[in-house]
């Protein structure tokens, strides 16, 4: 599942009384375990956030920040400002932002001294700004003077749930935060996450993914307390759009939930990076289809759902679920099933090379009605017709017994029929099954 975060590259106009546009003030928070322990080793907490750039530094930042969970950041302290300044702004970036974002500070939260010092005491509402818990922010001050812009040192800091005794586990491309679970189970989660990244890159020839951050809660109540107001209570985690971030609930010891949730959410993140472009987003049916295709468990009833929907004439056109899925649970489930079946169809007809070609086409910013012809060599309409025919063929198998002679139920027959399809070409001739 993808959790929609704030718009990427959001810009807000900065305005404030007395010709001063004082925008959000942040100071380094204690970063969580920047060290990289091996899996199963307790993490080591890092010191305060360190500078990442230094331009023409003329603004001395003596503010401090504390987290006011779950709302935002309490900023207190002073800034020494250059003479002749007309505008002071706070700029921040989070996730995959390419530009800087501005947040207005109420004039009542600012006291200007005659010596050019500004004293701040303000609360920054990150929930309203849709900056998700677990995100890492880069920020800096910028002052406008008659001679041009002067900046402070840019720094990084974390925004996270401070109530929990987080531990950190790292691998090559994963930073995993957990609490309330033992080292052995944390290692299972870490291995699943890293293994999925590596598998997707290998299978589809993808460029190396950027490092991903995972925050895993052991129970749902604590997780939901950090959600924005009016958020769906049924949500128990997901990938946050625009951030290399996954937040989820996995009960300690539940390896089945690891297999269902972790590969699904990692798929969203890897595909986002692989197809990121300035023109379009990945179609929801392809994104969710790949995620359900790569997960373990949770999809056993999907084939029966799409077969029944196609026979009843109620199966979605894929183009109708390219932007988002229905809100109603039954329709949302059918949308996931349809998406899963579309990827199963592509893999059966064109193999992993076909999926890789589609990922590349979407990465070029092509819409689905152009990406399908380029990658698969047929129009979107023909693809839709062939997909529906494949669904009906998959659901009409006459196989009634397994290899051990036991009668198979409808779901098992359908799954076995898909396996038989994977060993045949579209012309019906036998071909070796993929390794």
PDB file of C-alpha atoms in Angstrom, residues 89-390:
ATOM      1  CA  UNK A  89      13.407  32.382   5.593  1.00  0.00           C
ATOM      2  CA  UNK A  90      13.719  28.830   6.825  1.00  0.00           C
ATOM      3  CA  UNK A  91      13.997  26.306   4.008  1.00  0.00           C
ATOM      4  CA  UNK A  92      13.737  22.555   4.359  1.00  0.00           C
ATOM      5  CA  UNK A  93      13.831  19.455   2.206  1.00  0.00           C
ATOM      6  CA  UNK A  94      12.517  15.991   3.058  1.00  0.00           C
ATOM      7  CA  UNK A  95      12.311  12.745   1.150  1.00  0.00           C
ATOM      8  CA  UNK A  96      12.807  13.165  -2.579  1.00  0.00           C
ATOM      9  CA  UNK A  97      12.219  16.927  -2.588  1.00  0.00           C
ATOM     10  CA  UNK A  98      14.226  18.651  -5.293  1.00  0.00           C
ATOM     11  CA  UNK A  99      13.307  22.169  -4.165  1.00  0.00           C
ATOM     12  CA  UNK A 100      13.127  23.814  -0.775  1.00  0.00           C
ATOM     13  CA  UNK A 101       9.897  24.232   1.213  1.00  0.00           C
ATOM     14  CA  UNK A 102       8.911  27.213   3.348  1.00  0.00           C
ATOM     15  CA  UNK A 103       6.757  27.330   6.479  1.00  0.00           C
ATOM     16  CA  UNK A 104       5.425  30.578   7.950  1.00  0.00           C
ATOM     17  CA  UNK A 105       6.067  31.379  11.606  1.00  0.00           C
ATOM     18  CA  UNK A 106       3.414  33.480  13.412  1.00  0.00           C
ATOM     19  CA  UNK A 107       4.674  36.981  14.206  1.00  0.00           C
ATOM     20  CA  UNK A 108       3.606  36.446  17.819  1.00  0.00           C
ATOM     21  CA  UNK A 109       6.260  33.710  18.121  1.00  0.00           C
ATOM     22  CA  UNK A 110       9.132  36.074  17.179  1.00  0.00           C
ATOM     23  CA  UNK A 111      10.824  38.778  19.236  1.00  0.00           C
ATOM     24  CA  UNK A 112      13.255  41.090  17.420  1.00  0.00           C
ATOM     25  CA  UNK A 113      15.984  42.736  19.501  1.00  0.00           C
ATOM     26  CA  UNK A 114      17.734  45.972  18.571  1.00  0.00           C
ATOM     27  CA  UNK A 115      21.061  44.179  18.171  1.00  0.00           C
ATOM     28  CA  UNK A 116      19.743  42.103  15.248  1.00  0.00           C
ATOM     29  CA  UNK A 117      18.976  39.030  17.302  1.00  0.00           C
ATOM     30  CA  UNK A 118      15.685  37.194  16.800  1.00  0.00           C
ATOM     31  CA  UNK A 119      14.354  35.153  19.721  1.00  0.00           C
ATOM     32  CA  UNK A 120      11.992  32.329  18.743  1.00  0.00           C
ATOM     33  CA  UNK A 121       9.500  30.175  20.625  1.00  0.00           C
ATOM     34  CA  UNK A 122       7.226  28.361  18.202  1.00  0.00           C
ATOM     35  CA  UNK A 123       5.594  25.011  17.460  1.00  0.00           C
ATOM     36  CA  UNK A 124       5.930  23.655  13.932  1.00  0.00           C
ATOM     37  CA  UNK A 125       2.938  21.492  12.997  1.00  0.00           C
ATOM     38  CA  UNK A 126       4.522  18.756  10.874  1.00  0.00           C
ATOM     39  CA  UNK A 127       1.283  16.778  10.857  1.00  0.00           C
ATOM     40  CA  UNK A 128      -0.432  19.591   8.951  1.00  0.00           C
ATOM     41  CA  UNK A 129       2.572  19.847   6.645  1.00  0.00           C
ATOM     42  CA  UNK A 130       2.239  16.080   6.012  1.00  0.00           C
ATOM     43  CA  UNK A 131       5.843  15.358   6.894  1.00  0.00           C
ATOM     44  CA  UNK A 132       5.572  11.722   8.021  1.00  0.00           C
ATOM     45  CA  UNK A 133       7.074  10.368  11.203  1.00  0.00           C
ATOM     46  CA  UNK A 134      10.366   8.695  10.396  1.00  0.00           C
ATOM     47  CA  UNK A 135      11.429  11.275   7.828  1.00  0.00           C
ATOM     48  CA  UNK A 136      14.815  12.954   7.820  1.00  0.00           C
ATOM     49  CA  UNK A 137      14.939  16.671   7.053  1.00  0.00           C
ATOM     50  CA  UNK A 138      17.647  18.937   5.661  1.00  0.00           C
ATOM     51  CA  UNK A 139      17.204  22.597   6.582  1.00  0.00           C
ATOM     52  CA  UNK A 140      18.871  25.989   6.472  1.00  0.00           C
ATOM     53  CA  UNK A 141      18.247  29.663   7.115  1.00  0.00           C
ATOM     54  CA  UNK A 142      18.460  32.163   4.291  1.00  0.00           C
ATOM     55  CA  UNK A 143      18.625  35.944   4.755  1.00  0.00           C
ATOM     56  CA  UNK A 144      17.991  38.448   1.993  1.00  0.00           C
ATOM     57  CA  UNK A 145      20.121  41.584   2.185  1.00  0.00           C
ATOM     58  CA  UNK A 146      20.843  44.427  -0.276  1.00  0.00           C
ATOM     59  CA  UNK A 147      23.944  42.480  -1.289  1.00  0.00           C
ATOM     60  CA  UNK A 148      22.113  39.211  -1.984  1.00  0.00           C
ATOM     61  CA  UNK A 149      21.286  35.986  -0.121  1.00  0.00           C
ATOM     62  CA  UNK A 150      23.272  34.793   2.864  1.00  0.00           C
ATOM     63  CA  UNK A 151      22.668  31.371   4.359  1.00  0.00           C
ATOM     64  CA  UNK A 152      23.347  29.446   7.512  1.00  0.00           C
ATOM     65  CA  UNK A 153      24.973  26.047   7.561  1.00  0.00           C
ATOM     66  CA  UNK A 154      22.571  23.400   6.226  1.00  0.00           C
ATOM     67  CA  UNK A 155      21.907  20.616   8.700  1.00  0.00           C
ATOM     68  CA  UNK A 156      19.966  17.365   8.941  1.00  0.00           C
ATOM     69  CA  UNK A 157      17.646  16.176  11.652  1.00  0.00           C
ATOM     70  CA  UNK A 158      15.080  13.445  12.301  1.00  0.00           C
ATOM     71  CA  UNK A 159      11.338  13.620  12.995  1.00  0.00           C
ATOM     72  CA  UNK A 160      10.227  10.456  14.757  1.00  0.00           C
ATOM     73  CA  UNK A 161       8.131   8.881  17.515  1.00  0.00           C
ATOM     74  CA  UNK A 162      10.145   9.636  20.641  1.00  0.00           C
ATOM     75  CA  UNK A 163       7.957   7.520  22.929  1.00  0.00           C
ATOM     76  CA  UNK A 164       9.575   4.264  21.871  1.00  0.00           C
ATOM     77  CA  UNK A 165      13.000   2.757  22.773  1.00  0.00           C
ATOM     78  CA  UNK A 166      14.027   2.265  19.154  1.00  0.00           C
ATOM     79  CA  UNK A 167      16.853  -0.030  18.133  1.00  0.00           C
ATOM     80  CA  UNK A 168      18.547   0.213  14.766  1.00  0.00           C
ATOM     81  CA  UNK A 169      19.747  -2.565  12.448  1.00  0.00           C
ATOM     82  CA  UNK A 170      21.412  -1.938   9.098  1.00  0.00           C
ATOM     83  CA  UNK A 171      22.371  -3.740   5.920  1.00  0.00           C
ATOM     84  CA  UNK A 172      23.738  -2.519   2.607  1.00  0.00           C
ATOM     85  CA  UNK A 173      20.575  -0.635   1.534  1.00  0.00           C
ATOM     86  CA  UNK A 174      18.300  -0.829   4.575  1.00  0.00           C
ATOM     87  CA  UNK A 175      18.091   1.040   7.888  1.00  0.00           C
ATOM     88  CA  UNK A 176      15.608  -0.768  10.137  1.00  0.00           C
ATOM     89  CA  UNK A 177      14.159   0.715  13.342  1.00  0.00           C
ATOM     90  CA  UNK A 178      12.365  -1.654  15.742  1.00  0.00           C
ATOM     91  CA  UNK A 179      11.314  -1.941  19.349  1.00  0.00           C
ATOM     92  CA  UNK A 180       9.537  -4.632  21.348  1.00  0.00           C
ATOM     93  CA  UNK A 181      11.053  -7.506  19.369  1.00  0.00           C
ATOM     94  CA  UNK A 182      14.186  -9.583  19.746  1.00  0.00           C
ATOM     95  CA  UNK A 183      17.321  -9.478  17.617  1.00  0.00           C
ATOM     96  CA  UNK A 184      16.516 -12.716  15.808  1.00  0.00           C
ATOM     97  CA  UNK A 185      13.161 -11.439  14.547  1.00  0.00           C
ATOM     98  CA  UNK A 186      14.614  -8.028  13.645  1.00  0.00           C
ATOM     99  CA  UNK A 187      17.206  -9.867  11.556  1.00  0.00           C
ATOM    100  CA  UNK A 188      14.427 -11.742   9.709  1.00  0.00           C
ATOM    101  CA  UNK A 189      12.807  -8.408   8.810  1.00  0.00           C
ATOM    102  CA  UNK A 190      16.143  -6.896   7.778  1.00  0.00           C
ATOM    103  CA  UNK A 191      17.044  -9.887   5.610  1.00  0.00           C
ATOM    104  CA  UNK A 192      13.613  -9.844   3.940  1.00  0.00           C
ATOM    105  CA  UNK A 193      13.927  -6.150   3.120  1.00  0.00           C
ATOM    106  CA  UNK A 194      17.471  -6.325   1.757  1.00  0.00           C
ATOM    107  CA  UNK A 195      16.755  -9.570  -0.073  1.00  0.00           C
ATOM    108  CA  UNK A 196      13.743  -8.048  -1.830  1.00  0.00           C
ATOM    109  CA  UNK A 197      15.723  -5.003  -2.949  1.00  0.00           C
ATOM    110  CA  UNK A 198      18.493  -7.182  -4.342  1.00  0.00           C
ATOM    111  CA  UNK A 199      16.044  -9.575  -6.009  1.00  0.00           C
ATOM    112  CA  UNK A 200      14.100  -6.813  -7.778  1.00  0.00           C
ATOM    113  CA  UNK A 201      17.293  -5.176  -9.010  1.00  0.00           C
ATOM    114  CA  UNK A 202      18.610  -8.484 -10.328  1.00  0.00           C
ATOM    115  CA  UNK A 203      15.416  -9.785 -11.926  1.00  0.00           C
ATOM    116  CA  UNK A 204      14.544  -6.608 -13.779  1.00  0.00           C
ATOM    117  CA  UNK A 205      17.967  -5.097 -14.397  1.00  0.00           C
ATOM    118  CA  UNK A 206      17.319  -2.039 -12.226  1.00  0.00           C
ATOM    119  CA  UNK A 207      19.871   0.521 -11.152  1.00  0.00           C
ATOM    120  CA  UNK A 208      21.041   0.343  -7.554  1.00  0.00           C
ATOM    121  CA  UNK A 209      18.373   1.717  -5.216  1.00  0.00           C
ATOM    122  CA  UNK A 210      19.002   4.408  -2.642  1.00  0.00           C
ATOM    123  CA  UNK A 211      18.989   3.383   0.997  1.00  0.00           C
ATOM    124  CA  UNK A 212      15.521   2.818   2.502  1.00  0.00           C
ATOM    125  CA  UNK A 213      14.425   3.461   6.082  1.00  0.00           C
ATOM    126  CA  UNK A 214      11.926   1.178   7.839  1.00  0.00           C
ATOM    127  CA  UNK A 215      10.158   1.869  11.150  1.00  0.00           C
ATOM    128  CA  UNK A 216       8.380  -1.265  12.413  1.00  0.00           C
ATOM    129  CA  UNK A 217       5.876  -1.119  15.274  1.00  0.00           C
ATOM    130  CA  UNK A 218       4.983  -4.323  17.166  1.00  0.00           C
ATOM    131  CA  UNK A 219       1.316  -3.312  17.609  1.00  0.00           C
ATOM    132  CA  UNK A 220      -1.198  -1.104  15.829  1.00  0.00           C
ATOM    133  CA  UNK A 221      -2.334   1.307  18.558  1.00  0.00           C
ATOM    134  CA  UNK A 222       1.056   2.961  18.962  1.00  0.00           C
ATOM    135  CA  UNK A 223       1.393   3.272  15.209  1.00  0.00           C
ATOM    136  CA  UNK A 224      -2.037   4.885  14.766  1.00  0.00           C
ATOM    137  CA  UNK A 225      -1.354   7.502  17.435  1.00  0.00           C
ATOM    138  CA  UNK A 226       1.178   9.042  15.082  1.00  0.00           C
ATOM    139  CA  UNK A 227      -1.139   9.234  12.060  1.00  0.00           C
ATOM    140  CA  UNK A 228      -2.534  12.573  10.844  1.00  0.00           C
ATOM    141  CA  UNK A 229      -6.122  13.442  11.855  1.00  0.00           C
ATOM    142  CA  UNK A 230      -8.915  11.793   9.811  1.00  0.00           C
ATOM    143  CA  UNK A 231      -6.604   9.059   8.538  1.00  0.00           C
ATOM    144  CA  UNK A 232      -8.140   5.655   7.795  1.00  0.00           C
ATOM    145  CA  UNK A 233      -7.993   3.618  11.015  1.00  0.00           C
ATOM    146  CA  UNK A 234      -7.694   0.382   9.049  1.00  0.00           C
ATOM    147  CA  UNK A 235      -4.264   1.387   7.765  1.00  0.00           C
ATOM    148  CA  UNK A 236      -1.464  -0.504   9.524  1.00  0.00           C
ATOM    149  CA  UNK A 237       1.463   0.752   7.499  1.00  0.00           C
ATOM    150  CA  UNK A 238       2.768   1.359   4.043  1.00  0.00           C
ATOM    151  CA  UNK A 239       5.262   3.158   1.844  1.00  0.00           C
ATOM    152  CA  UNK A 240       5.096   6.937   2.032  1.00  0.00           C
ATOM    153  CA  UNK A 241       4.874   8.590  -1.385  1.00  0.00           C
ATOM    154  CA  UNK A 242       7.820  10.911  -1.946  1.00  0.00           C
ATOM    155  CA  UNK A 243       9.976   9.493   0.850  1.00  0.00           C
ATOM    156  CA  UNK A 244      12.410   6.522   1.007  1.00  0.00           C
ATOM    157  CA  UNK A 245      10.369   5.464   4.017  1.00  0.00           C
ATOM    158  CA  UNK A 246       8.266   2.494   5.137  1.00  0.00           C
ATOM    159  CA  UNK A 247       6.263   2.500   8.374  1.00  0.00           C
ATOM    160  CA  UNK A 248       4.397  -0.675   9.296  1.00  0.00           C
ATOM    161  CA  UNK A 249       3.003  -2.880  12.055  1.00  0.00           C
ATOM    162  CA  UNK A 250       4.363  -6.428  12.346  1.00  0.00           C
ATOM    163  CA  UNK A 251       3.552  -8.493  15.442  1.00  0.00           C
ATOM    164  CA  UNK A 252       6.732  -9.974  16.967  1.00  0.00           C
ATOM    165  CA  UNK A 253       7.391 -13.493  15.723  1.00  0.00           C
ATOM    166  CA  UNK A 254       4.933 -13.314  12.812  1.00  0.00           C
ATOM    167  CA  UNK A 255       7.081 -14.415   9.899  1.00  0.00           C
ATOM    168  CA  UNK A 256       3.979 -14.684   7.708  1.00  0.00           C
ATOM    169  CA  UNK A 257       3.388 -10.948   8.152  1.00  0.00           C
ATOM    170  CA  UNK A 258       7.026 -10.260   7.321  1.00  0.00           C
ATOM    171  CA  UNK A 259       6.602 -12.159   4.065  1.00  0.00           C
ATOM    172  CA  UNK A 260       3.373 -10.388   3.211  1.00  0.00           C
ATOM    173  CA  UNK A 261       4.228  -6.815   4.216  1.00  0.00           C
ATOM    174  CA  UNK A 262       7.965  -6.281   3.727  1.00  0.00           C
ATOM    175  CA  UNK A 263       8.368  -7.429   0.070  1.00  0.00           C
ATOM    176  CA  UNK A 264       5.142  -5.585  -0.853  1.00  0.00           C
ATOM    177  CA  UNK A 265       6.287  -2.247   0.556  1.00  0.00           C
ATOM    178  CA  UNK A 266       9.884  -2.637  -0.638  1.00  0.00           C
ATOM    179  CA  UNK A 267       8.536  -3.203  -4.161  1.00  0.00           C
ATOM    180  CA  UNK A 268       6.750   0.164  -4.028  1.00  0.00           C
ATOM    181  CA  UNK A 269       9.944   1.921  -2.988  1.00  0.00           C
ATOM    182  CA  UNK A 270      12.253   0.242  -5.505  1.00  0.00           C
ATOM    183  CA  UNK A 271       9.821   0.820  -8.387  1.00  0.00           C
ATOM    184  CA  UNK A 272       9.330   4.454  -7.379  1.00  0.00           C
ATOM    185  CA  UNK A 273      13.060   5.028  -7.600  1.00  0.00           C
ATOM    186  CA  UNK A 274      13.379   3.064 -10.851  1.00  0.00           C
ATOM    187  CA  UNK A 275      10.567   4.960 -12.601  1.00  0.00           C
ATOM    188  CA  UNK A 276      10.898   8.400 -11.020  1.00  0.00           C
ATOM    189  CA  UNK A 277      10.564  11.084 -13.675  1.00  0.00           C
ATOM    190  CA  UNK A 278       9.224  14.652 -13.973  1.00  0.00           C
ATOM    191  CA  UNK A 279       6.286  13.728 -16.200  1.00  0.00           C
ATOM    192  CA  UNK A 280       4.184  10.984 -14.611  1.00  0.00           C
ATOM    193  CA  UNK A 281       3.734   8.544 -11.742  1.00  0.00           C
ATOM    194  CA  UNK A 282       3.635   4.780 -12.065  1.00  0.00           C
ATOM    195  CA  UNK A 283       0.089   3.509 -12.810  1.00  0.00           C
ATOM    196  CA  UNK A 284      -1.477   2.228  -9.599  1.00  0.00           C
ATOM    197  CA  UNK A 285      -2.443  -1.110 -11.162  1.00  0.00           C
ATOM    198  CA  UNK A 286       1.157  -1.790 -12.184  1.00  0.00           C
ATOM    199  CA  UNK A 287       2.599  -0.587  -8.875  1.00  0.00           C
ATOM    200  CA  UNK A 288       0.199  -2.585  -6.700  1.00  0.00           C
ATOM    201  CA  UNK A 289       0.271  -5.526  -9.093  1.00  0.00           C
ATOM    202  CA  UNK A 290       4.039  -5.792  -8.764  1.00  0.00           C
ATOM    203  CA  UNK A 291       3.839  -5.416  -4.965  1.00  0.00           C
ATOM    204  CA  UNK A 292       1.248  -8.179  -4.577  1.00  0.00           C
ATOM    205  CA  UNK A 293       3.133 -10.312  -7.100  1.00  0.00           C
ATOM    206  CA  UNK A 294       6.367 -10.128  -5.090  1.00  0.00           C
ATOM    207  CA  UNK A 295       4.856 -10.653  -1.617  1.00  0.00           C
ATOM    208  CA  UNK A 296       4.427 -14.039   0.039  1.00  0.00           C
ATOM    209  CA  UNK A 297       0.851 -14.890   0.991  1.00  0.00           C
ATOM    210  CA  UNK A 298      -2.291 -12.797   1.002  1.00  0.00           C
ATOM    211  CA  UNK A 299      -3.161 -13.337  -2.669  1.00  0.00           C
ATOM    212  CA  UNK A 300      -4.621 -16.858  -2.667  1.00  0.00           C
ATOM    213  CA  UNK A 301      -8.148 -15.721  -3.475  1.00  0.00           C
ATOM    214  CA  UNK A 302      -7.242 -13.213  -6.175  1.00  0.00           C
ATOM    215  CA  UNK A 303      -7.646 -15.475  -9.188  1.00  0.00           C
ATOM    216  CA  UNK A 304     -11.122 -16.570  -8.162  1.00  0.00           C
ATOM    217  CA  UNK A 305     -12.118 -12.925  -7.627  1.00  0.00           C
ATOM    218  CA  UNK A 306     -11.077 -11.774 -11.083  1.00  0.00           C
ATOM    219  CA  UNK A 307     -12.540 -14.833 -12.806  1.00  0.00           C
ATOM    220  CA  UNK A 308     -15.911 -14.217 -11.128  1.00  0.00           C
ATOM    221  CA  UNK A 309     -15.773 -10.484 -11.877  1.00  0.00           C
ATOM    222  CA  UNK A 310     -14.942 -11.086 -15.551  1.00  0.00           C
ATOM    223  CA  UNK A 311     -17.772 -13.593 -15.917  1.00  0.00           C
ATOM    224  CA  UNK A 312     -20.164 -11.112 -14.312  1.00  0.00           C
ATOM    225  CA  UNK A 313     -18.949  -8.226 -16.446  1.00  0.00           C
ATOM    226  CA  UNK A 314     -17.772  -6.232 -13.414  1.00  0.00           C
ATOM    227  CA  UNK A 315     -13.993  -6.449 -13.809  1.00  0.00           C
ATOM    228  CA  UNK A 316     -12.269  -3.062 -13.968  1.00  0.00           C
ATOM    229  CA  UNK A 317     -10.527  -1.759 -17.033  1.00  0.00           C
ATOM    230  CA  UNK A 318      -6.932  -1.310 -15.924  1.00  0.00           C
ATOM    231  CA  UNK A 319      -6.941   2.284 -17.124  1.00  0.00           C
ATOM    232  CA  UNK A 320      -9.714   3.040 -14.602  1.00  0.00           C
ATOM    233  CA  UNK A 321      -7.423   2.089 -11.706  1.00  0.00           C
ATOM    234  CA  UNK A 322      -4.281   3.741 -13.021  1.00  0.00           C
ATOM    235  CA  UNK A 323      -4.631   6.764 -10.751  1.00  0.00           C
ATOM    236  CA  UNK A 324      -6.003   5.304  -7.527  1.00  0.00           C
ATOM    237  CA  UNK A 325      -8.029   2.420  -6.112  1.00  0.00           C
ATOM    238  CA  UNK A 326     -11.640   2.539  -4.887  1.00  0.00           C
ATOM    239  CA  UNK A 327     -12.211   3.354  -1.231  1.00  0.00           C
ATOM    240  CA  UNK A 328     -14.910   0.728  -0.590  1.00  0.00           C
ATOM    241  CA  UNK A 329     -13.231  -2.438   0.797  1.00  0.00           C
ATOM    242  CA  UNK A 330     -14.806  -4.909  -1.652  1.00  0.00           C
ATOM    243  CA  UNK A 331     -13.957  -2.796  -4.679  1.00  0.00           C
ATOM    244  CA  UNK A 332     -10.467  -2.100  -3.355  1.00  0.00           C
ATOM    245  CA  UNK A 333      -9.881  -5.844  -2.933  1.00  0.00           C
ATOM    246  CA  UNK A 334     -11.008  -6.450  -6.496  1.00  0.00           C
ATOM    247  CA  UNK A 335      -8.661  -3.707  -7.712  1.00  0.00           C
ATOM    248  CA  UNK A 336      -5.725  -5.408  -5.971  1.00  0.00           C
ATOM    249  CA  UNK A 337      -6.756  -8.769  -7.448  1.00  0.00           C
ATOM    250  CA  UNK A 338      -7.064  -7.292 -10.941  1.00  0.00           C
ATOM    251  CA  UNK A 339      -3.646  -5.667 -10.621  1.00  0.00           C
ATOM    252  CA  UNK A 340      -2.068  -8.899  -9.396  1.00  0.00           C
ATOM    253  CA  UNK A 341      -3.591 -10.812 -12.322  1.00  0.00           C
ATOM    254  CA  UNK A 342      -2.325  -8.246 -14.839  1.00  0.00           C
ATOM    255  CA  UNK A 343       1.261  -8.773 -13.676  1.00  0.00           C
ATOM    256  CA  UNK A 344       0.779 -12.556 -13.655  1.00  0.00           C
ATOM    257  CA  UNK A 345      -0.490 -12.296 -17.240  1.00  0.00           C
ATOM    258  CA  UNK A 346       2.463 -10.153 -18.352  1.00  0.00           C
ATOM    259  CA  UNK A 347       4.953 -12.534 -16.767  1.00  0.00           C
ATOM    260  CA  UNK A 348       3.240 -15.549 -18.335  1.00  0.00           C
ATOM    261  CA  UNK A 349       3.120 -14.014 -21.841  1.00  0.00           C
ATOM    262  CA  UNK A 350       6.327 -11.924 -21.960  1.00  0.00           C
ATOM    263  CA  UNK A 351       8.345 -13.153 -18.980  1.00  0.00           C
ATOM    264  CA  UNK A 352      10.495 -11.020 -16.705  1.00  0.00           C
ATOM    265  CA  UNK A 353      11.904  -9.256 -19.764  1.00  0.00           C
ATOM    266  CA  UNK A 354       8.427  -7.887 -20.477  1.00  0.00           C
ATOM    267  CA  UNK A 355       8.078  -6.557 -16.948  1.00  0.00           C
ATOM    268  CA  UNK A 356      11.559  -5.019 -17.153  1.00  0.00           C
ATOM    269  CA  UNK A 357      10.668  -3.354 -20.468  1.00  0.00           C
ATOM    270  CA  UNK A 358       7.516  -1.872 -18.922  1.00  0.00           C
ATOM    271  CA  UNK A 359       9.442  -0.537 -15.922  1.00  0.00           C
ATOM    272  CA  UNK A 360      11.867   1.131 -18.321  1.00  0.00           C
ATOM    273  CA  UNK A 361       9.021   2.626 -20.393  1.00  0.00           C
ATOM    274  CA  UNK A 362       7.281   4.005 -17.319  1.00  0.00           C
ATOM    275  CA  UNK A 363      10.624   5.405 -16.172  1.00  0.00           C
ATOM    276  CA  UNK A 364      10.757   7.405 -19.417  1.00  0.00           C
ATOM    277  CA  UNK A 365       7.539   9.097 -18.351  1.00  0.00           C
ATOM    278  CA  UNK A 366       5.323   7.322 -20.877  1.00  0.00           C
ATOM    279  CA  UNK A 367       1.625   6.914 -20.009  1.00  0.00           C
ATOM    280  CA  UNK A 368       0.289   3.375 -20.051  1.00  0.00           C
ATOM    281  CA  UNK A 369      -1.265   3.700 -23.525  1.00  0.00           C
ATOM    282  CA  UNK A 370       2.233   4.424 -24.882  1.00  0.00           C
ATOM    283  CA  UNK A 371       4.279   2.276 -22.508  1.00  0.00           C
ATOM    284  CA  UNK A 372       2.334  -0.936 -23.275  1.00  0.00           C
ATOM    285  CA  UNK A 373       2.916  -0.738 -27.072  1.00  0.00           C
ATOM    286  CA  UNK A 374       6.590   0.167 -26.631  1.00  0.00           C
ATOM    287  CA  UNK A 375       7.322  -2.576 -24.088  1.00  0.00           C
ATOM    288  CA  UNK A 376       4.945  -5.356 -25.145  1.00  0.00           C
ATOM    289  CA  UNK A 377       4.244  -4.620 -28.803  1.00  0.00           C
ATOM    290  CA  UNK A 378       0.458  -4.329 -28.631  1.00  0.00           C
ATOM    291  CA  UNK A 379      -2.110  -1.612 -28.033  1.00  0.00           C
ATOM    292  CA  UNK A 380      -3.660  -1.038 -24.628  1.00  0.00           C
ATOM    293  CA  UNK A 381      -7.016  -2.240 -25.975  1.00  0.00           C
ATOM    294  CA  UNK A 382      -5.499  -5.478 -27.293  1.00  0.00           C
ATOM    295  CA  UNK A 383      -3.630  -5.953 -24.033  1.00  0.00           C
ATOM    296  CA  UNK A 384      -6.904  -5.561 -22.130  1.00  0.00           C
ATOM    297  CA  UNK A 385      -8.668  -8.123 -24.331  1.00  0.00           C
ATOM    298  CA  UNK A 386      -5.844 -10.647 -24.061  1.00  0.00           C
ATOM    299  CA  UNK A 387      -5.630 -10.191 -20.293  1.00  0.00           C
ATOM    300  CA  UNK A 388      -9.354 -10.898 -19.895  1.00  0.00           C
ATOM    301  CA  UNK A 389      -9.145 -13.979 -22.118  1.00  0.00           C
ATOM    302  CA  UNK A 390      -6.199 -15.211 -20.045  1.00  0.00           C
TER     303      UNK A 390
END
